[in-house]
Amino acid sequence: MMARNHQIWDCVRDYLTQNPEATYTELLDWLKTHGVRLSYRALQCKAKRWERKGWIGIERRGAPPTAYLALPEKRANRPDMLAQKSSNSLAMRVARKWGVSVRTMYRAFRFSKTMLQIQAHYPDACTVIHTHREQLRGVVNLLPLIPMRLIPFVAKRVAAGETSLTRIVRELLHDETLRSQLTAEERMRLCKGVGRRRPSQAQEVYELARHLSALSEALEKICAIGSQTDNRELLHYAQKAQYDLTCIIEKWV
């Protein structure tokens, strides 16, 4: 993967060295001639990463956006458009000391700040989240996006055994009672945070989870009936179905 990223960057750098500016479509055509096939979205993500590193600049005021080389030795390309960030800033020094990226460091800071706010407003909820943090997936990315007034609901779901904050957020988004407590901006932020899915896709996943949950409850009742009537065959098939359903939930929900 690393070698492929270097290959893509080398091709893009060569093209931008020969041409002062290039659109994403032109870069995709150039990469295709060198045996590299990318989607428009994939190249856009890579271009944003290169921009953060200071390798290229992106002019977004036009349509379509254009990229230009912004390496120090190529400053003659667009000297008026380049604003280089200091590589010796406090954030960079702290991140370098920790051995992480600046983005990861800020993400950790934001999570710590959120936990302090929860500790101040809902100490019991803070204890629950802190206790289950190791088993809770998506907590660093999603917890800061959840409004503080809904933290007690999150803590209640975590205490009940929920191990995915993503599923809790989907429940917040699609349960009518909970959804009514969210502003439009909060809903959009949560939709974007849940795997960057569109609301329609998130709705489909939520519906799947709801149906699987109902099926799980039905199988539990069947197992109870099998035990009460001493119907071993029914109990065997119901328990097997429960196991298969658990595998489906762990993989797809």
Short mmCIF file of N, CA and C in Angstrom, two decimals, residues 83-196:
data_model
loop_
_atom_site.label_atom_id
_atom_site.label_comp_id
_atom_site.label_asym_id
_atom_site.label_seq_id
_atom_site.Cartn_x
_atom_site.Cartn_y
_atom_site.Cartn_z
N ALA A 83 0.60 29.13 1.45
CA ALA A 83 0.76 29.54 2.84
C ALA A 83 1.30 28.35 3.60
N GLN A 84 2.62 28.28 3.74
CA GLN A 84 3.23 27.13 4.39
C GLN A 84 3.05 27.19 5.90
N LYS A 85 2.73 26.05 6.49
CA LYS A 85 2.60 25.97 7.94
C LYS A 85 3.96 25.66 8.55
N SER A 86 4.19 26.21 9.72
CA SER A 86 5.45 25.94 10.41
C SER A 86 5.46 24.50 10.90
N SER A 87 6.54 23.79 10.59
CA SER A 87 6.65 22.39 11.02
C SER A 87 7.14 22.29 12.45
N ASN A 88 7.41 23.46 13.08
CA ASN A 88 7.92 23.45 14.44
C ASN A 88 6.92 24.08 15.41
N SER A 89 5.64 24.01 15.05
CA SER A 89 4.61 24.56 15.93
C SER A 89 4.49 23.69 17.18
N LEU A 90 3.79 24.23 18.18
CA LEU A 90 3.61 23.48 19.43
C LEU A 90 2.88 22.17 19.18
N ALA A 91 1.84 22.23 18.33
CA ALA A 91 1.08 21.01 18.02
C ALA A 91 1.97 19.96 17.37
N MET A 92 2.82 20.39 16.44
CA MET A 92 3.71 19.45 15.76
C MET A 92 4.72 18.85 16.73
N ARG A 93 5.23 19.67 17.65
CA ARG A 93 6.24 19.18 18.60
C ARG A 93 5.64 18.15 19.55
N VAL A 94 4.42 18.44 20.04
CA VAL A 94 3.76 17.50 20.95
C VAL A 94 3.43 16.20 20.23
N ALA A 95 2.90 16.32 19.01
CA ALA A 95 2.55 15.12 18.23
C ALA A 95 3.79 14.28 17.94
N ARG A 96 4.91 14.96 17.63
CA ARG A 96 6.15 14.24 17.34
C ARG A 96 6.64 13.51 18.58
N LYS A 97 6.48 14.15 19.74
CA LYS A 97 6.93 13.53 20.99
C LYS A 97 6.09 12.29 21.30
N TRP A 98 4.80 12.36 21.02
CA TRP A 98 3.92 11.22 21.28
C TRP A 98 4.02 10.16 20.19
N GLY A 99 4.58 10.52 19.06
CA GLY A 99 4.68 9.57 17.96
C GLY A 99 3.37 9.37 17.22
N VAL A 100 2.54 10.43 17.15
CA VAL A 100 1.25 10.34 16.45
C VAL A 100 1.13 11.53 15.51
N SER A 101 0.09 11.51 14.68
CA SER A 101 -0.17 12.64 13.79
C SER A 101 -0.85 13.76 14.58
N VAL A 102 -0.81 14.97 14.02
CA VAL A 102 -1.45 16.11 14.68
C VAL A 102 -2.96 15.87 14.79
N ARG A 103 -3.55 15.27 13.75
CA ARG A 103 -4.99 15.00 13.78
C ARG A 103 -5.35 14.05 14.93
N THR A 104 -4.55 12.98 15.10
CA THR A 104 -4.81 12.03 16.19
C THR A 104 -4.68 12.71 17.54
N MET A 105 -3.69 13.59 17.66
CA MET A 105 -3.48 14.29 18.93
C MET A 105 -4.68 15.19 19.26
N TYR A 106 -5.16 15.97 18.28
CA TYR A 106 -6.30 16.83 18.52
C TYR A 106 -7.56 16.01 18.82
N ARG A 107 -7.68 14.85 18.17
CA ARG A 107 -8.83 13.97 18.43
C ARG A 107 -8.81 13.50 19.89
N ALA A 108 -7.61 13.15 20.38
CA ALA A 108 -7.48 12.71 21.77
C ALA A 108 -7.79 13.86 22.73
N PHE A 109 -7.34 15.08 22.39
CA PHE A 109 -7.64 16.24 23.22
C PHE A 109 -9.15 16.48 23.29
N ARG A 110 -9.80 16.38 22.14
CA ARG A 110 -11.25 16.63 22.09
C ARG A 110 -12.00 15.60 22.92
N PHE A 111 -11.57 14.33 22.85
CA PHE A 111 -12.22 13.28 23.64
C PHE A 111 -12.02 13.54 25.13
N SER A 112 -10.79 13.92 25.52
CA SER A 112 -10.51 14.20 26.93
C SER A 112 -11.37 15.36 27.44
N LYS A 113 -11.51 16.39 26.61
CA LYS A 113 -12.33 17.54 26.99
C LYS A 113 -13.79 17.12 27.17
N THR A 114 -14.28 16.26 26.27
CA THR A 114 -15.66 15.77 26.37
C THR A 114 -15.87 14.98 27.65
N MET A 115 -14.90 14.12 27.99
CA MET A 115 -15.02 13.33 29.21
C MET A 115 -15.04 14.22 30.45
N LEU A 116 -14.28 15.31 30.44
CA LEU A 116 -14.29 16.24 31.57
C LEU A 116 -15.66 16.91 31.70
N GLN A 117 -16.26 17.26 30.55
CA GLN A 117 -17.60 17.87 30.58
C GLN A 117 -18.64 16.88 31.11
N ILE A 118 -18.53 15.62 30.67
CA ILE A 118 -19.46 14.59 31.16
C ILE A 118 -19.28 14.39 32.66
N GLN A 119 -18.02 14.40 33.11
CA GLN A 119 -17.74 14.24 34.54
C GLN A 119 -18.39 15.35 35.35
N ALA A 120 -18.39 16.57 34.78
CA ALA A 120 -18.97 17.71 35.49
C ALA A 120 -20.50 17.65 35.53
N HIS A 121 -21.13 17.20 34.42
CA HIS A 121 -22.59 17.22 34.34
C HIS A 121 -23.23 15.89 34.76
N TYR A 122 -22.62 14.77 34.34
CA TYR A 122 -23.19 13.45 34.62
C TYR A 122 -22.09 12.50 35.11
N PRO A 123 -21.68 12.62 36.37
CA PRO A 123 -20.58 11.79 36.87
C PRO A 123 -20.84 10.28 36.78
N ASP A 124 -22.11 9.87 36.99
CA ASP A 124 -22.43 8.44 36.89
C ASP A 124 -22.24 7.93 35.46
N ALA A 125 -22.69 8.73 34.49
CA ALA A 125 -22.52 8.35 33.09
C ALA A 125 -21.05 8.29 32.71
N CYS A 126 -20.27 9.22 33.25
CA CYS A 126 -18.83 9.23 32.99
C CYS A 126 -18.18 7.96 33.51
N THR A 127 -18.59 7.52 34.69
CA THR A 127 -18.04 6.28 35.27
C THR A 127 -18.36 5.08 34.39
N VAL A 128 -19.60 5.02 33.89
CA VAL A 128 -20.01 3.89 33.03
C VAL A 128 -19.20 3.87 31.74
N ILE A 129 -19.08 5.03 31.09
CA ILE A 129 -18.34 5.10 29.82
C ILE A 129 -16.87 4.78 30.03
N HIS A 130 -16.30 5.32 31.12
CA HIS A 130 -14.88 5.07 31.39
C HIS A 130 -14.63 3.59 31.68
N THR A 131 -15.56 2.95 32.39
CA THR A 131 -15.41 1.53 32.73
C THR A 131 -15.44 0.64 31.49
N HIS A 132 -16.31 0.98 30.53
CA HIS A 132 -16.49 0.15 29.33
C HIS A 132 -15.73 0.69 28.12
N ARG A 133 -14.83 1.62 28.34
CA ARG A 133 -14.18 2.28 27.21
C ARG A 133 -13.39 1.30 26.34
N GLU A 134 -12.73 0.32 26.95
CA GLU A 134 -11.91 -0.62 26.18
C GLU A 134 -12.76 -1.47 25.25
N GLN A 135 -13.99 -1.80 25.65
CA GLN A 135 -14.86 -2.63 24.82
C GLN A 135 -15.73 -1.81 23.87
N LEU A 136 -15.78 -0.48 24.08
CA LEU A 136 -16.68 0.37 23.31
C LEU A 136 -16.00 0.85 22.04
N ARG A 137 -16.55 0.48 20.88
CA ARG A 137 -15.95 0.86 19.60
C ARG A 137 -16.48 2.22 19.15
N GLY A 138 -15.59 3.04 18.58
CA GLY A 138 -15.98 4.33 18.05
C GLY A 138 -16.13 5.42 19.07
N VAL A 139 -15.65 5.17 20.30
CA VAL A 139 -15.90 6.13 21.38
C VAL A 139 -15.12 7.43 21.18
N VAL A 140 -13.87 7.35 20.71
CA VAL A 140 -13.05 8.56 20.57
C VAL A 140 -13.60 9.46 19.46
N ASN A 141 -14.06 8.87 18.37
CA ASN A 141 -14.54 9.67 17.24
C ASN A 141 -15.96 10.19 17.44
N LEU A 142 -16.84 9.38 18.02
CA LEU A 142 -18.26 9.72 18.03
C LEU A 142 -18.74 10.39 19.31
N LEU A 143 -18.13 10.07 20.45
CA LEU A 143 -18.63 10.63 21.71
C LEU A 143 -18.64 12.16 21.72
N PRO A 144 -17.59 12.85 21.19
CA PRO A 144 -17.64 14.32 21.19
C PRO A 144 -18.75 14.90 20.30
N LEU A 145 -19.31 14.09 19.40
CA LEU A 145 -20.36 14.59 18.51
C LEU A 145 -21.75 14.53 19.14
N ILE A 146 -21.89 13.74 20.21
CA ILE A 146 -23.21 13.54 20.83
C ILE A 146 -23.51 14.70 21.77
N PRO A 147 -24.70 15.32 21.65
CA PRO A 147 -25.05 16.43 22.57
C PRO A 147 -25.02 15.97 24.03
N MET A 148 -24.60 16.86 24.91
CA MET A 148 -24.42 16.51 26.31
C MET A 148 -25.73 16.05 26.97
N ARG A 149 -26.86 16.59 26.52
CA ARG A 149 -28.14 16.23 27.16
C ARG A 149 -28.55 14.79 26.87
N LEU A 150 -27.94 14.16 25.85
CA LEU A 150 -28.28 12.77 25.50
C LEU A 150 -27.26 11.77 26.03
N ILE A 151 -26.27 12.24 26.76
CA ILE A 151 -25.24 11.35 27.31
C ILE A 151 -25.84 10.32 28.28
N PRO A 152 -26.83 10.68 29.14
CA PRO A 152 -27.42 9.66 30.01
C PRO A 152 -28.00 8.48 29.24
N PHE A 153 -28.64 8.75 28.08
CA PHE A 153 -29.16 7.65 27.26
C PHE A 153 -28.02 6.77 26.76
N VAL A 154 -26.92 7.39 26.32
CA VAL A 154 -25.76 6.63 25.84
C VAL A 154 -25.21 5.75 26.95
N ALA A 155 -25.07 6.32 28.15
CA ALA A 155 -24.54 5.55 29.28
C ALA A 155 -25.46 4.38 29.63
N LYS A 156 -26.77 4.61 29.52
CA LYS A 156 -27.73 3.54 29.81
C LYS A 156 -27.58 2.38 28.83
N ARG A 157 -27.38 2.70 27.54
CA ARG A 157 -27.22 1.66 26.53
C ARG A 157 -25.89 0.92 26.71
N VAL A 158 -24.85 1.67 27.08
CA VAL A 158 -23.54 1.04 27.32
C VAL A 158 -23.61 0.11 28.52
N ALA A 159 -24.28 0.57 29.59
CA ALA A 159 -24.42 -0.26 30.79
C ALA A 159 -25.23 -1.52 30.50
N ALA A 160 -26.12 -1.45 29.50
CA ALA A 160 -26.94 -2.61 29.15
C ALA A 160 -26.18 -3.63 28.31
N GLY A 161 -24.93 -3.29 27.95
CA GLY A 161 -24.11 -4.25 27.21
C GLY A 161 -23.79 -3.87 25.78
N GLU A 162 -24.23 -2.70 25.32
CA GLU A 162 -23.92 -2.27 23.96
C GLU A 162 -22.42 -1.97 23.83
N THR A 163 -21.80 -2.50 22.78
CA THR A 163 -20.34 -2.34 22.60
C THR A 163 -19.98 -1.46 21.42
N SER A 164 -20.97 -0.93 20.71
CA SER A 164 -20.69 -0.10 19.54
C SER A 164 -21.39 1.24 19.68
N LEU A 165 -20.60 2.30 19.75
CA LEU A 165 -21.20 3.64 19.83
C LEU A 165 -21.87 4.01 18.51
N THR A 166 -21.43 3.39 17.42
CA THR A 166 -22.06 3.64 16.12
C THR A 166 -23.52 3.22 16.13
N ARG A 167 -23.81 2.05 16.71
CA ARG A 167 -25.20 1.59 16.79
C ARG A 167 -26.03 2.51 17.67
N ILE A 168 -25.43 3.01 18.74
CA ILE A 168 -26.16 3.93 19.63
C ILE A 168 -26.51 5.21 18.88
N VAL A 169 -25.56 5.73 18.10
CA VAL A 169 -25.80 6.96 17.34
C VAL A 169 -26.90 6.74 16.30
N ARG A 170 -26.89 5.59 15.64
CA ARG A 170 -27.96 5.29 14.67
C ARG A 170 -29.32 5.25 15.36
N GLU A 171 -29.33 4.71 16.57
CA GLU A 171 -30.59 4.69 17.32
C GLU A 171 -31.04 6.10 17.66
N LEU A 172 -30.09 6.97 18.00
CA LEU A 172 -30.43 8.37 18.27
C LEU A 172 -31.03 9.03 17.04
N LEU A 173 -30.47 8.68 15.87
CA LEU A 173 -30.90 9.33 14.63
C LEU A 173 -32.27 8.88 14.15
N HIS A 174 -32.65 7.64 14.46
CA HIS A 174 -33.85 7.09 13.83
C HIS A 174 -34.97 6.75 14.81
N ASP A 175 -34.73 6.90 16.09
CA ASP A 175 -35.83 6.79 17.05
C ASP A 175 -36.53 8.15 17.11
N GLU A 176 -37.83 8.17 16.85
CA GLU A 176 -38.56 9.44 16.72
C GLU A 176 -38.46 10.29 17.98
N THR A 177 -38.59 9.66 19.15
CA THR A 177 -38.54 10.42 20.41
C THR A 177 -37.18 11.07 20.61
N LEU A 178 -36.12 10.29 20.36
CA LEU A 178 -34.77 10.82 20.55
C LEU A 178 -34.41 11.81 19.44
N ARG A 179 -34.83 11.52 18.22
CA ARG A 179 -34.51 12.39 17.09
C ARG A 179 -35.10 13.79 17.27
N SER A 180 -36.28 13.85 17.91
CA SER A 180 -36.92 15.15 18.11
C SER A 180 -36.13 16.05 19.06
N GLN A 181 -35.22 15.45 19.84
CA GLN A 181 -34.41 16.24 20.77
C GLN A 181 -33.14 16.79 20.11
N LEU A 182 -32.91 16.42 18.84
CA LEU A 182 -31.71 16.88 18.13
C LEU A 182 -32.06 18.04 17.21
N THR A 183 -31.16 19.01 17.13
CA THR A 183 -31.33 20.08 16.15
C THR A 183 -30.89 19.56 14.78
N ALA A 184 -31.21 20.32 13.74
CA ALA A 184 -30.83 19.91 12.38
C ALA A 184 -29.31 19.82 12.24
N GLU A 185 -28.61 20.76 12.85
CA GLU A 185 -27.14 20.75 12.80
C GLU A 185 -26.57 19.52 13.52
N GLU A 186 -27.13 19.18 14.67
CA GLU A 186 -26.67 18.01 15.41
C GLU A 186 -26.94 16.72 14.64
N ARG A 187 -28.10 16.65 14.00
CA ARG A 187 -28.42 15.45 13.21
C ARG A 187 -27.44 15.30 12.05
N MET A 188 -27.14 16.41 11.37
CA MET A 188 -26.21 16.35 10.24
C MET A 188 -24.82 15.92 10.70
N ARG A 189 -24.39 16.45 11.85
CA ARG A 189 -23.06 16.10 12.37
C ARG A 189 -22.98 14.62 12.73
N LEU A 190 -24.04 14.10 13.34
CA LEU A 190 -24.06 12.68 13.70
C LEU A 190 -24.13 11.78 12.46
N CYS A 191 -24.95 12.19 11.47
CA CYS A 191 -25.03 11.42 10.22
C CYS A 191 -23.67 11.34 9.55
N LYS A 192 -22.96 12.46 9.56
CA LYS A 192 -21.64 12.49 8.93
C LYS A 192 -20.65 11.65 9.72
N GLY A 193 -20.82 11.62 11.04
CA GLY A 193 -19.87 10.87 11.87
C GLY A 193 -20.05 9.37 11.82
N VAL A 194 -21.27 8.91 11.52
CA VAL A 194 -21.53 7.46 11.49
C VAL A 194 -21.06 6.89 10.16
N GLY A 195 -19.78 6.64 10.05
CA GLY A 195 -19.23 6.02 8.85
C GLY A 195 -19.41 6.84 7.60
N ARG A 196 -19.69 8.15 7.76
CA ARG A 196 -19.92 9.04 6.62
C ARG A 196 -20.99 8.48 5.67
#
